[in-house]
PDB file of C-alpha atoms in Angstrom:
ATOM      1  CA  UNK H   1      98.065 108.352  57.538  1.00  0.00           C
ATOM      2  CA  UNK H   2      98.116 111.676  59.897  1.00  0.00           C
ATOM      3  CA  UNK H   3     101.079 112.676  61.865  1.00  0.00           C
ATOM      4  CA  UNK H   4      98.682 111.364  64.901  1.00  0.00           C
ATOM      5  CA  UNK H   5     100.713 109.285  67.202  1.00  0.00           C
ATOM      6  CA  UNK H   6      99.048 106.148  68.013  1.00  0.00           C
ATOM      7  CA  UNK H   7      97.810 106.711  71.548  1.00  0.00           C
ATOM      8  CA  UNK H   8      96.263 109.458  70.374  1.00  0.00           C
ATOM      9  CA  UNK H   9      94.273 107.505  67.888  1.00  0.00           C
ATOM     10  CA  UNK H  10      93.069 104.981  70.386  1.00  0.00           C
ATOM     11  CA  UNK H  11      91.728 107.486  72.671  1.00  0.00           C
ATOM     12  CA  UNK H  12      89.863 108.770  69.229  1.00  0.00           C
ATOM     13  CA  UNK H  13      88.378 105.662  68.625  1.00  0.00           C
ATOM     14  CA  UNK H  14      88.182 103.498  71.648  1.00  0.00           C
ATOM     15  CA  UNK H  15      84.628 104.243  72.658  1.00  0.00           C
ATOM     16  CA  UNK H  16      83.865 102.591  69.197  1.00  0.00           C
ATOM     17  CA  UNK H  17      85.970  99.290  69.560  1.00  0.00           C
ATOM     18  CA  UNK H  18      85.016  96.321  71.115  1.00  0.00           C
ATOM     19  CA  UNK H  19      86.107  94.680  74.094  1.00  0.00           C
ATOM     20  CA  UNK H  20      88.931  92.583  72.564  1.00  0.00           C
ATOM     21  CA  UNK H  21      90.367  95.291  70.403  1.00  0.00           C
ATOM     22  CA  UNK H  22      90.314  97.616  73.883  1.00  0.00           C
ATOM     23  CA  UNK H  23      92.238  95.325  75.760  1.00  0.00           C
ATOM     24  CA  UNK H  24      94.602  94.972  72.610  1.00  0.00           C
ATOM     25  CA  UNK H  25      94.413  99.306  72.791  1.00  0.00           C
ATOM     26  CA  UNK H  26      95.312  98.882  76.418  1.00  0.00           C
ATOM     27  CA  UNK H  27      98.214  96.379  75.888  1.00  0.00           C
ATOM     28  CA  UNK H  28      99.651  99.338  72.979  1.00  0.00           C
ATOM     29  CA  UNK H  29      99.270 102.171  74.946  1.00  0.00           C
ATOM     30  CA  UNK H  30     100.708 100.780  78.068  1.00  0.00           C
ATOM     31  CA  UNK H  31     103.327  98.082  77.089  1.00  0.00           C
ATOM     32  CA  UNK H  32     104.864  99.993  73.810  1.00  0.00           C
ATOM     33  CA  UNK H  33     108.498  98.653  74.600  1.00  0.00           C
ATOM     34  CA  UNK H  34     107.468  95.648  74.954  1.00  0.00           C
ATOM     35  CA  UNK H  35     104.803  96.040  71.751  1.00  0.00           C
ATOM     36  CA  UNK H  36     107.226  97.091  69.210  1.00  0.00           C
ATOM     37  CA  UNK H  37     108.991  93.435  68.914  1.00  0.00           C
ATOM     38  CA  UNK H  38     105.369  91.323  69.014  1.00  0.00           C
ATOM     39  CA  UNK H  39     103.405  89.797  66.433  1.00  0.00           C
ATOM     40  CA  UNK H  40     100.102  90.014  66.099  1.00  0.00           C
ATOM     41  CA  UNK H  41      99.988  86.850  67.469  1.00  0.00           C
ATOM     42  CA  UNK H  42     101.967  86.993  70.273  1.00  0.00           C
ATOM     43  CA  UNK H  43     100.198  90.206  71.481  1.00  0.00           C
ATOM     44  CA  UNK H  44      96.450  88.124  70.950  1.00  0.00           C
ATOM     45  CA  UNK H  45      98.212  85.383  73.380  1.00  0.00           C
ATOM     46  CA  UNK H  46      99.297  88.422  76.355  1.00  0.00           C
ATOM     47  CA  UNK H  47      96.451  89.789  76.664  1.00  0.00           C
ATOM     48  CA  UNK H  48      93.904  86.570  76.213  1.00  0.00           C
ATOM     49  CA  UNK H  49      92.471  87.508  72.566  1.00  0.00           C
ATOM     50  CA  UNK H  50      92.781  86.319  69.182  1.00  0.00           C
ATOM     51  CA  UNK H  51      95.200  86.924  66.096  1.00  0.00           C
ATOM     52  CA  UNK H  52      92.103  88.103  64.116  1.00  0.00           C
ATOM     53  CA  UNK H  53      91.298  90.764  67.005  1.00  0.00           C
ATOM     54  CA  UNK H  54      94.348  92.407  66.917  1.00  0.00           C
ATOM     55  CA  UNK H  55      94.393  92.843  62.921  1.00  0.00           C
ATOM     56  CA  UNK H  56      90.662  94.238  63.722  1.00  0.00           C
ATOM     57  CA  UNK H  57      92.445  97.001  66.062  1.00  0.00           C
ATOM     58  CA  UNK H  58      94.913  97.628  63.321  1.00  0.00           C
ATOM     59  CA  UNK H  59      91.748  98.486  60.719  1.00  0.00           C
ATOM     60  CA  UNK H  60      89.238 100.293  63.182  1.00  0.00           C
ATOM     61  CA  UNK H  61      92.032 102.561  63.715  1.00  0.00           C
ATOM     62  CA  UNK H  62      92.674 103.481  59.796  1.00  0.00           C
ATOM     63  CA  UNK H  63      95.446 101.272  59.313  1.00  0.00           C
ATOM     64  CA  UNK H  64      96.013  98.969  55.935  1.00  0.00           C
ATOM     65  CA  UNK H  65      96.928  95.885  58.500  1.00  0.00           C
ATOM     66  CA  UNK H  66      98.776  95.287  61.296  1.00  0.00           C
ATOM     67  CA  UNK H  67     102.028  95.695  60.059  1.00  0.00           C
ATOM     68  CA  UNK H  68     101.227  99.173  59.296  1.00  0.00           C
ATOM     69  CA  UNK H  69      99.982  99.961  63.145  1.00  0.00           C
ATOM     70  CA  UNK H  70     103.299  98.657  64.158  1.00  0.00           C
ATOM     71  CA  UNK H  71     105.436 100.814  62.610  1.00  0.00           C
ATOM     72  CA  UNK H  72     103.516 103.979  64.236  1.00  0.00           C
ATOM     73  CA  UNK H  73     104.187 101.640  67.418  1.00  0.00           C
ATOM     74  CA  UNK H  74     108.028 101.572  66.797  1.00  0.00           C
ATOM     75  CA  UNK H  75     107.977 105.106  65.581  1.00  0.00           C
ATOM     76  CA  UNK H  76     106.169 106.502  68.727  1.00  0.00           C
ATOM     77  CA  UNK H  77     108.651 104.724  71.398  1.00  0.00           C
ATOM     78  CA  UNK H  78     111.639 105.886  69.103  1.00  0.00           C
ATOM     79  CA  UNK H  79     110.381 108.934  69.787  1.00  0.00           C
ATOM     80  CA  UNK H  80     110.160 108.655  73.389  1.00  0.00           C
ATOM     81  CA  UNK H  81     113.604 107.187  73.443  1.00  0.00           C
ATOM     82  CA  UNK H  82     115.161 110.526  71.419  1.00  0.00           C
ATOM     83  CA  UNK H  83     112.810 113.070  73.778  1.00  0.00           C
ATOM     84  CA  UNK H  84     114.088 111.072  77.431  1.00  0.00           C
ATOM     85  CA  UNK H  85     117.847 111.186  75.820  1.00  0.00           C
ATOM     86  CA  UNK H  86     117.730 114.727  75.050  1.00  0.00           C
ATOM     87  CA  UNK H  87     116.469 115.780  78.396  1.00  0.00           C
ATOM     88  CA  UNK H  88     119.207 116.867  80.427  1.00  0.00           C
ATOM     89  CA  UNK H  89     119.659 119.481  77.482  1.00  0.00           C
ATOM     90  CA  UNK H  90     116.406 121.910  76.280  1.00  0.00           C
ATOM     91  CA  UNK H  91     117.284 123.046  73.220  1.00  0.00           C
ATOM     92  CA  UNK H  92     114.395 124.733  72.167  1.00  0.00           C
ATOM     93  CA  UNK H  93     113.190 128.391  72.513  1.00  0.00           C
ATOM     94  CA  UNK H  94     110.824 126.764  75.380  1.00  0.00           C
ATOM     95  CA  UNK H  95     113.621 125.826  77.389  1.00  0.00           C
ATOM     96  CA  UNK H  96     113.010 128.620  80.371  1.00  0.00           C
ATOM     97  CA  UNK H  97     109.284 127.100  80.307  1.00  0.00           C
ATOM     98  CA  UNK H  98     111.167 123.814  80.694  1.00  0.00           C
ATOM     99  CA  UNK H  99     113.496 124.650  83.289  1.00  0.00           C
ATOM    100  CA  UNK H 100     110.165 126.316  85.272  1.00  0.00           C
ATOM    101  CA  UNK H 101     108.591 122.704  85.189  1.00  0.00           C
ATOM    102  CA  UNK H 102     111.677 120.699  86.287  1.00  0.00           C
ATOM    103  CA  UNK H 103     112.102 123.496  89.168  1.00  0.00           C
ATOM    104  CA  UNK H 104     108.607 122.722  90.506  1.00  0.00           C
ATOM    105  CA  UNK H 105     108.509 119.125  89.845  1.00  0.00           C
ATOM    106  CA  UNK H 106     112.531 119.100  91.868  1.00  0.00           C
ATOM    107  CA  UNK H 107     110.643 121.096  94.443  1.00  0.00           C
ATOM    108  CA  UNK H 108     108.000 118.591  94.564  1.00  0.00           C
ATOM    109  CA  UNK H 109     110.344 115.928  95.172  1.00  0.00           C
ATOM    110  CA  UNK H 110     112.555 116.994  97.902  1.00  0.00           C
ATOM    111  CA  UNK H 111     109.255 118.072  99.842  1.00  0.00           C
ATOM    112  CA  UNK H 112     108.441 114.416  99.802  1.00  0.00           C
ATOM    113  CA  UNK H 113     111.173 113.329 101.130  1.00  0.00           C
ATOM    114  CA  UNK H 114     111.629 115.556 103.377  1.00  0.00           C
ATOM    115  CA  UNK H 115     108.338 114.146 104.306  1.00  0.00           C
ATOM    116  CA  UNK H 116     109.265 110.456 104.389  1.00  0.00           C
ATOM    117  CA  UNK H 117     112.419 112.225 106.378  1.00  0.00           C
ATOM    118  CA  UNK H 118     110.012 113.759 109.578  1.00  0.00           C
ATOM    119  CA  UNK H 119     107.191 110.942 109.315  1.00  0.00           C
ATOM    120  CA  UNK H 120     107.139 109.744 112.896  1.00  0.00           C
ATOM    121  CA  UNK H 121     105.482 106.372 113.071  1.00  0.00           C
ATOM    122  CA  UNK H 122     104.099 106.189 116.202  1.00  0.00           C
ATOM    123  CA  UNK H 123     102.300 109.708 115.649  1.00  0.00           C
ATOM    124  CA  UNK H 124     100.555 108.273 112.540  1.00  0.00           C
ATOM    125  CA  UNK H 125      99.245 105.157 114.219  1.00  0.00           C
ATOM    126  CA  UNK H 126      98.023 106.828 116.333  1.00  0.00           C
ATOM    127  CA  UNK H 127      95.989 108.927 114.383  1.00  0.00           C
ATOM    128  CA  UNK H 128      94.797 105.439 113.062  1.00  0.00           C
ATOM    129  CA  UNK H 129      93.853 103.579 115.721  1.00  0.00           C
ATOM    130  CA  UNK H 130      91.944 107.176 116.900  1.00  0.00           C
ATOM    131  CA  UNK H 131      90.148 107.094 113.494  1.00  0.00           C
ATOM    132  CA  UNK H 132      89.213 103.261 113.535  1.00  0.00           C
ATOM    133  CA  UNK H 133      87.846 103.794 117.124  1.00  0.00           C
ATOM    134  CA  UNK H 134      86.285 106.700 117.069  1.00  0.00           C
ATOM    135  CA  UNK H 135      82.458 106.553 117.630  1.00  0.00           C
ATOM    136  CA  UNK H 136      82.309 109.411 115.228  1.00  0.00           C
ATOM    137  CA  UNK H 137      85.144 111.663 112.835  1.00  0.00           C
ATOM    138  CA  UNK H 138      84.774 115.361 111.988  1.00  0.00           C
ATOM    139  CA  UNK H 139      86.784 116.602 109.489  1.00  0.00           C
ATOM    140  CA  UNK H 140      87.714 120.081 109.314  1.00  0.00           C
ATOM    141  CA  UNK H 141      89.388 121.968 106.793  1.00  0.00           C
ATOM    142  CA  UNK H 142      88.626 125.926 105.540  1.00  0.00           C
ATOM    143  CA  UNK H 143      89.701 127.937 102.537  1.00  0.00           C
ATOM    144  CA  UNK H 144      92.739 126.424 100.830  1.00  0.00           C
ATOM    145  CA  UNK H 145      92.671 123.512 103.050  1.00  0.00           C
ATOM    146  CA  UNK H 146      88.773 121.906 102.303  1.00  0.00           C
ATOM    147  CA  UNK H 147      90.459 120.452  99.370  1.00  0.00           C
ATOM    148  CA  UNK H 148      92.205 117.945 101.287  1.00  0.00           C
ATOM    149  CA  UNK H 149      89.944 117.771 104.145  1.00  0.00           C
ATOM    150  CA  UNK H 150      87.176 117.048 101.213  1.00  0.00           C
ATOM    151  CA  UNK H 151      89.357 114.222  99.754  1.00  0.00           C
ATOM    152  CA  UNK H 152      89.839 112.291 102.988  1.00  0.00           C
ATOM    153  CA  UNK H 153      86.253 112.786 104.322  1.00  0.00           C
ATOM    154  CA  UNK H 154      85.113 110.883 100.898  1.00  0.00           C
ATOM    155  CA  UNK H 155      88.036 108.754 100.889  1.00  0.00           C
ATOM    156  CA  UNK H 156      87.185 107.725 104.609  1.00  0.00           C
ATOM    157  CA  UNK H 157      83.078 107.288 104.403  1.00  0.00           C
ATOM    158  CA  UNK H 158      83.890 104.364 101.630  1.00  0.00           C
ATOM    159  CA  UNK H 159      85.847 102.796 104.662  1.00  0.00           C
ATOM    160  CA  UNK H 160      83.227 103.822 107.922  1.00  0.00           C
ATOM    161  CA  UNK H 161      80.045 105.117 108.614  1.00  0.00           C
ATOM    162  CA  UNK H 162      79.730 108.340 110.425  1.00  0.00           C
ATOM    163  CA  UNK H 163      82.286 110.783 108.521  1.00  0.00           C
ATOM    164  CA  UNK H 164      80.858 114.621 108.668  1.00  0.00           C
ATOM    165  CA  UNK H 165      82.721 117.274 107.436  1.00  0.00           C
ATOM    166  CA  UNK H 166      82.391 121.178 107.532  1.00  0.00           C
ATOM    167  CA  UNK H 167      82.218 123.935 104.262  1.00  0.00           C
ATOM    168  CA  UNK H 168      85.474 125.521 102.965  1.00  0.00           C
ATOM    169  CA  UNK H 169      83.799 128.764 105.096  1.00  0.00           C
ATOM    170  CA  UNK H 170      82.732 127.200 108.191  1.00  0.00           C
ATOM    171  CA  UNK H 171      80.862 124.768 110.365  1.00  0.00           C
ATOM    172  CA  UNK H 172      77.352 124.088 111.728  1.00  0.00           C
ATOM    173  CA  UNK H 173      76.744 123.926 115.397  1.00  0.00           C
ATOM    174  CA  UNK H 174      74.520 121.018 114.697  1.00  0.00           C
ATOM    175  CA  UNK H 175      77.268 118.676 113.299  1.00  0.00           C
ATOM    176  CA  UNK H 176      79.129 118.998 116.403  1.00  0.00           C
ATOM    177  CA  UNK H 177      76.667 118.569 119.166  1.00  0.00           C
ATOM    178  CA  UNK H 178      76.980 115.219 119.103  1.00  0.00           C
ATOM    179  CA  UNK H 179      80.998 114.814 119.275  1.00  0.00           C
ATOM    180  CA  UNK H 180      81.950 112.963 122.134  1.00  0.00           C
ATOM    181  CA  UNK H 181      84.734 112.205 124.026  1.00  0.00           C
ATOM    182  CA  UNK H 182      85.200 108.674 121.924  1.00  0.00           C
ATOM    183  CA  UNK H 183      84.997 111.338 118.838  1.00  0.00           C
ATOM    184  CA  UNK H 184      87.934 112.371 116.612  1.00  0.00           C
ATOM    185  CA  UNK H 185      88.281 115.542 114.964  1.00  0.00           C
ATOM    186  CA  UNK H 186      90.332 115.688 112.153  1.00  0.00           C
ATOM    187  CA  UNK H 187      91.063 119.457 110.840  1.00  0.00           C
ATOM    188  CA  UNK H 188      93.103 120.519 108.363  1.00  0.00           C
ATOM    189  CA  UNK H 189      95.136 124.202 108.634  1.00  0.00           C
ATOM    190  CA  UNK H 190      97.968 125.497 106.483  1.00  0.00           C
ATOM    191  CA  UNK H 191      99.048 129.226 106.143  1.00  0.00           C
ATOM    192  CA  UNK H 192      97.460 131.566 105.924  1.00  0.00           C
ATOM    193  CA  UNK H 193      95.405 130.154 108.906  1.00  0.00           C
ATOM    194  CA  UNK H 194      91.675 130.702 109.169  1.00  0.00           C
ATOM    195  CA  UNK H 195      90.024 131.591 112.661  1.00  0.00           C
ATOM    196  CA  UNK H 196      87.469 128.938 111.972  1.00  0.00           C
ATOM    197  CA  UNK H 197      89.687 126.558 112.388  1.00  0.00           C
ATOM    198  CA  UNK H 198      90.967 127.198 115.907  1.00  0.00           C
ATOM    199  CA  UNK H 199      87.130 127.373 116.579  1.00  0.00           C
ATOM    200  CA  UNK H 200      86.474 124.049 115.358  1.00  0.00           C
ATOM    201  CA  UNK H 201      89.339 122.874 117.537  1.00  0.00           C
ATOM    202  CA  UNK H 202      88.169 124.839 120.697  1.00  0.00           C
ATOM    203  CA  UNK H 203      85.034 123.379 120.297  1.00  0.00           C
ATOM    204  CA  UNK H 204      86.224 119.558 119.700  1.00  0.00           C
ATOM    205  CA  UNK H 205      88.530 120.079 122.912  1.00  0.00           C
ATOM    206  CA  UNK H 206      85.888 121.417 124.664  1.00  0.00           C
ATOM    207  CA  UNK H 207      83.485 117.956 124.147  1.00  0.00           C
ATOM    208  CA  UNK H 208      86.658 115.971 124.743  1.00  0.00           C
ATOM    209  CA  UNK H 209      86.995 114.576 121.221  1.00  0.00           C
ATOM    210  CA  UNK H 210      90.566 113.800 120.433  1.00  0.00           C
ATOM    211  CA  UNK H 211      91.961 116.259 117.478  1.00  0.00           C
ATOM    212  CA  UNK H 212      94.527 115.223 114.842  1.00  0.00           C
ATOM    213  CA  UNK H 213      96.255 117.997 113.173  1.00  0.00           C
ATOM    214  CA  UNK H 214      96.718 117.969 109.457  1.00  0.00           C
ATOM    215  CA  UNK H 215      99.317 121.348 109.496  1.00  0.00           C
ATOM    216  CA  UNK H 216     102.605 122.256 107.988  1.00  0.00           C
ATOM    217  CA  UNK H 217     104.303 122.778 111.665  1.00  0.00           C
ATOM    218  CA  UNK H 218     103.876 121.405 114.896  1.00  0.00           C
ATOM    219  CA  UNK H 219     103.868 124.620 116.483  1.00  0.00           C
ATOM    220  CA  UNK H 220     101.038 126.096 113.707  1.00  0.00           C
ATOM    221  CA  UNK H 221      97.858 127.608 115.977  1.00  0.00           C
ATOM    222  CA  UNK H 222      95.779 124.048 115.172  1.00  0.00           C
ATOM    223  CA  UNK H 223      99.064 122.018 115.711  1.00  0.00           C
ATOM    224  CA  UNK H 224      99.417 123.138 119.539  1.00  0.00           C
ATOM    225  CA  UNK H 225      95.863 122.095 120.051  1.00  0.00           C
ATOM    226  CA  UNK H 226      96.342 118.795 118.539  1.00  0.00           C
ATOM    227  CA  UNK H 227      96.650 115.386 120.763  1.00  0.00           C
ATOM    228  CA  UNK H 228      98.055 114.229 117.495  1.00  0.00           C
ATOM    229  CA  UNK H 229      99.988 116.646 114.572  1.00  0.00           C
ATOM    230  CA  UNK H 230     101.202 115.166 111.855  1.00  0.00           C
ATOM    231  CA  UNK H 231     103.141 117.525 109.757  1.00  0.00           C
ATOM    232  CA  UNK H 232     104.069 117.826 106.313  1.00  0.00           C
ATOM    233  CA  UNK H 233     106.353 120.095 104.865  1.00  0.00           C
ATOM    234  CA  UNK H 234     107.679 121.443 108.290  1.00  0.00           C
ATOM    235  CA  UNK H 235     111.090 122.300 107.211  1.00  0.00           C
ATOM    236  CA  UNK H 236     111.053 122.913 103.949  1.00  0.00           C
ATOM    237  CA  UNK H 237     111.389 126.961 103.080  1.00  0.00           C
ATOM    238  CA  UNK H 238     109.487 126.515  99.782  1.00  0.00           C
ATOM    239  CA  UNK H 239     107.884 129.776  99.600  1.00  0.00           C
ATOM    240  CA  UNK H 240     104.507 127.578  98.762  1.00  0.00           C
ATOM    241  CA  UNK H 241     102.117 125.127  99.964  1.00  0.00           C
ATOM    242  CA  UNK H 242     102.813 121.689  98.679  1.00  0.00           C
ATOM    243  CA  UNK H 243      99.111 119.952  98.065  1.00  0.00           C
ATOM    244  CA  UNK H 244     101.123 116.826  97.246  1.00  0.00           C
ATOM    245  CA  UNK H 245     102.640 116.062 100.494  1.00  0.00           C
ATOM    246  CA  UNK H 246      99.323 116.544 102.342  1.00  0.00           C
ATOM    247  CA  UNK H 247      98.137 113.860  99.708  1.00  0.00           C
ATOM    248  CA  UNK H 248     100.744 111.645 100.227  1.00  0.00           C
ATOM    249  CA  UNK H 249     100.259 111.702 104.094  1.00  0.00           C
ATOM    250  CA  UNK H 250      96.931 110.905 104.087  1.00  0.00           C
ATOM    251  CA  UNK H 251      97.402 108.244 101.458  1.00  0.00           C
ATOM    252  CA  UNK H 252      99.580 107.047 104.229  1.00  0.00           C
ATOM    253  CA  UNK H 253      96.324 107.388 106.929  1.00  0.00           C
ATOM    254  CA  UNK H 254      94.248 105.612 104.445  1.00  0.00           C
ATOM    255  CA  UNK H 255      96.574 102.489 103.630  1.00  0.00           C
ATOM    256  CA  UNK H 256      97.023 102.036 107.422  1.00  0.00           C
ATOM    257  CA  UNK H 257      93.420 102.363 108.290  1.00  0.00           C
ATOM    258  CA  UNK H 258      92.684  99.228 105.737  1.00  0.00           C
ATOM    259  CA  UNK H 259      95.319  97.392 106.987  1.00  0.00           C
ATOM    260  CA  UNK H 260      93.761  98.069 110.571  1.00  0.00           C
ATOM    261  CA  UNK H 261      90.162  97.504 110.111  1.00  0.00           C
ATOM    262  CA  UNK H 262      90.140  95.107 106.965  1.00  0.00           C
ATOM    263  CA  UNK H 263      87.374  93.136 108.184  1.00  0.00           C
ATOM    264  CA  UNK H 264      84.527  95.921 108.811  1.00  0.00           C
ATOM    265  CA  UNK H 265      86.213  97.910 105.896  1.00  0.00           C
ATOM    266  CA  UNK H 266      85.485  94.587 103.370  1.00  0.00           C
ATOM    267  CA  UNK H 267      82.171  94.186 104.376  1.00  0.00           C
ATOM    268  CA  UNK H 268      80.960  98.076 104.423  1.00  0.00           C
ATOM    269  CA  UNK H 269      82.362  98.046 100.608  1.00  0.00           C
ATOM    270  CA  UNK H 270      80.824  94.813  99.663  1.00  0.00           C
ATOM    271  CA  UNK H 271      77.158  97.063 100.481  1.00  0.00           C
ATOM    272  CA  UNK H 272      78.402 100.148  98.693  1.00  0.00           C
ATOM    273  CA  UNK H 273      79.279  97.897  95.441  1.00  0.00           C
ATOM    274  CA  UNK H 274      75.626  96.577  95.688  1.00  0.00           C
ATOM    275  CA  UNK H 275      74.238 100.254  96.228  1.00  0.00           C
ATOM    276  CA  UNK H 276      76.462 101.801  93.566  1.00  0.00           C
ATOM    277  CA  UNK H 277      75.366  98.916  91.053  1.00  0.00           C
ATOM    278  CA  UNK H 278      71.876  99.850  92.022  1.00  0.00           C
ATOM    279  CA  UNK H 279      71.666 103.171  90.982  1.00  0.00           C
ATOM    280  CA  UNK H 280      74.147 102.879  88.104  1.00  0.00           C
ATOM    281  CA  UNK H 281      76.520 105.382  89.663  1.00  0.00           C
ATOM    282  CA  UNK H 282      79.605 104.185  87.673  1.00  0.00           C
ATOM    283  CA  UNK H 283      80.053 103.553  83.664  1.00  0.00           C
ATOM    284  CA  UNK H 284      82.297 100.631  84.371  1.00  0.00           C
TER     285      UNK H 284
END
């Protein structure tokens, strides 16, 4: 045998198994602890397949039998066990590389909570209930920030109808015409702040549309605007932009906007899984 380990062997050959021995795959690659004491048996019986499956998964993926396979299994989460123990303690001559990773992903981490810290729950509702009753929602979001403008306009048309959203350069005077004062204007802004963006707002204040900040500080140019600013990083002096606390707040929007509007949101994906299946959009 190679010096593979044995995810890396599925994800070789799992386009070429069949269904049973995937879900077997599955069951390896995401239950090893548990996988190193089973049977072939007694995996077959977890994940609703037979014996004679499981010894199939064994020789599609080069082994002799199962017994084989399972020793890569134990030898793979030994592994693991040795590499989480040694952690706290980089030996190797890519320890500065190390330490540079567990800086950023530390960094990461007190950002969020720092986030969880300054969320004020009355501000995100409502942003919420704005979004749910809006006739229409513009979202905004320029340079750096269309990113996560992008990801919340898609996330948000599989939950409503009538989600627009501008380029990462700029807008078009003919998707705002129509905002209203039942409108919502969502726009994102983060340093270093783009002049579109306080146009947008301008605009959206202008036609009486109520605008919800996405920012890094209440007081940012788009923030002051803003009948609602929710804020993510605000005191954090990271020296950078964290993209994962804007995704975690509007993970936040999202789950609160389904628990909101279940009813309409059910039903509009009920049509979307019948369009999608139409076209074949999806392998799976």
């Amino acid at each position: 045998m190679n010096t593979k380990t044995l995810s890396q062997m599925i994800k070789a050959s799992y386009s070429s198994l069949s269904p049973g021995q995937k879900k077997a795959a599955e069951f390896f690659m995401e239950h090893a602890d548990e996988a190193v004491l089973l049977t072939a048996f007694q995996v077959g019986r977890k994940v609703g397949i037979s014996e004679t499956t499981v010894i199939r998964l064994a020789y599609a993926l080069g082994f002799s039998g199962y017994s084989q396979m399972q020793d890569l299994v134990r030898k793979d989460w030994l592994a693991g066990k040795q590499q989480a123990a040694g952690e706290e303690y980089p030996s190797s001559e890519n320890a500065d590389e190390e330490n540079l990773f567990r800086r950023v992903i530390d960094q990461e981490r007190k950002i969020l909570r720092q986030l969880l810290d300054q969320v004020n729950d009355d501000e995100i509702w409502k942003a919420i209930d704005a979004v749910i009753q809006a006739d229409r929602v513009y979202v905004g979001g320029f340079g750096s920030s269309f990113a996560a403008a992008y990801w919340f306009y898609y996330t948000l048309k599989q939950l409503r109808g009538n989600v627009f959203i501008s380029g990462p350069n700029g807008f078009l005077p003919e998707d705002l015409c129509d905002l209203t004062e039942r409108s919502a204007a969502v726009i994102f802004s983060f340093p270093r702040y783009r002049r579109e963006t306080f146009k947008l707002a301008s605009y959206a204040e202008k036609q009486g549309s109520r605008i919800i900040a996405i920012t890094d500080r209440q007081l940012s140019p788009v923030g002051q605007m803003a009948s609602v600013t929710l804020t993510t990083d605000e005191h954090m002096d990271s020296g950078h932009h964290s993209i994962a606390s804007v995704v975690s707040l509007l993970e936040v929007l999202i789950a609160g906007i389904q628990e909101r509007d279940h009813e309409k949101i059910t039903k509009r994906q009920q049509k979307l899984e019948i369009l999608y299946a139409e076209k074949e959009l999806f392998l799976e």
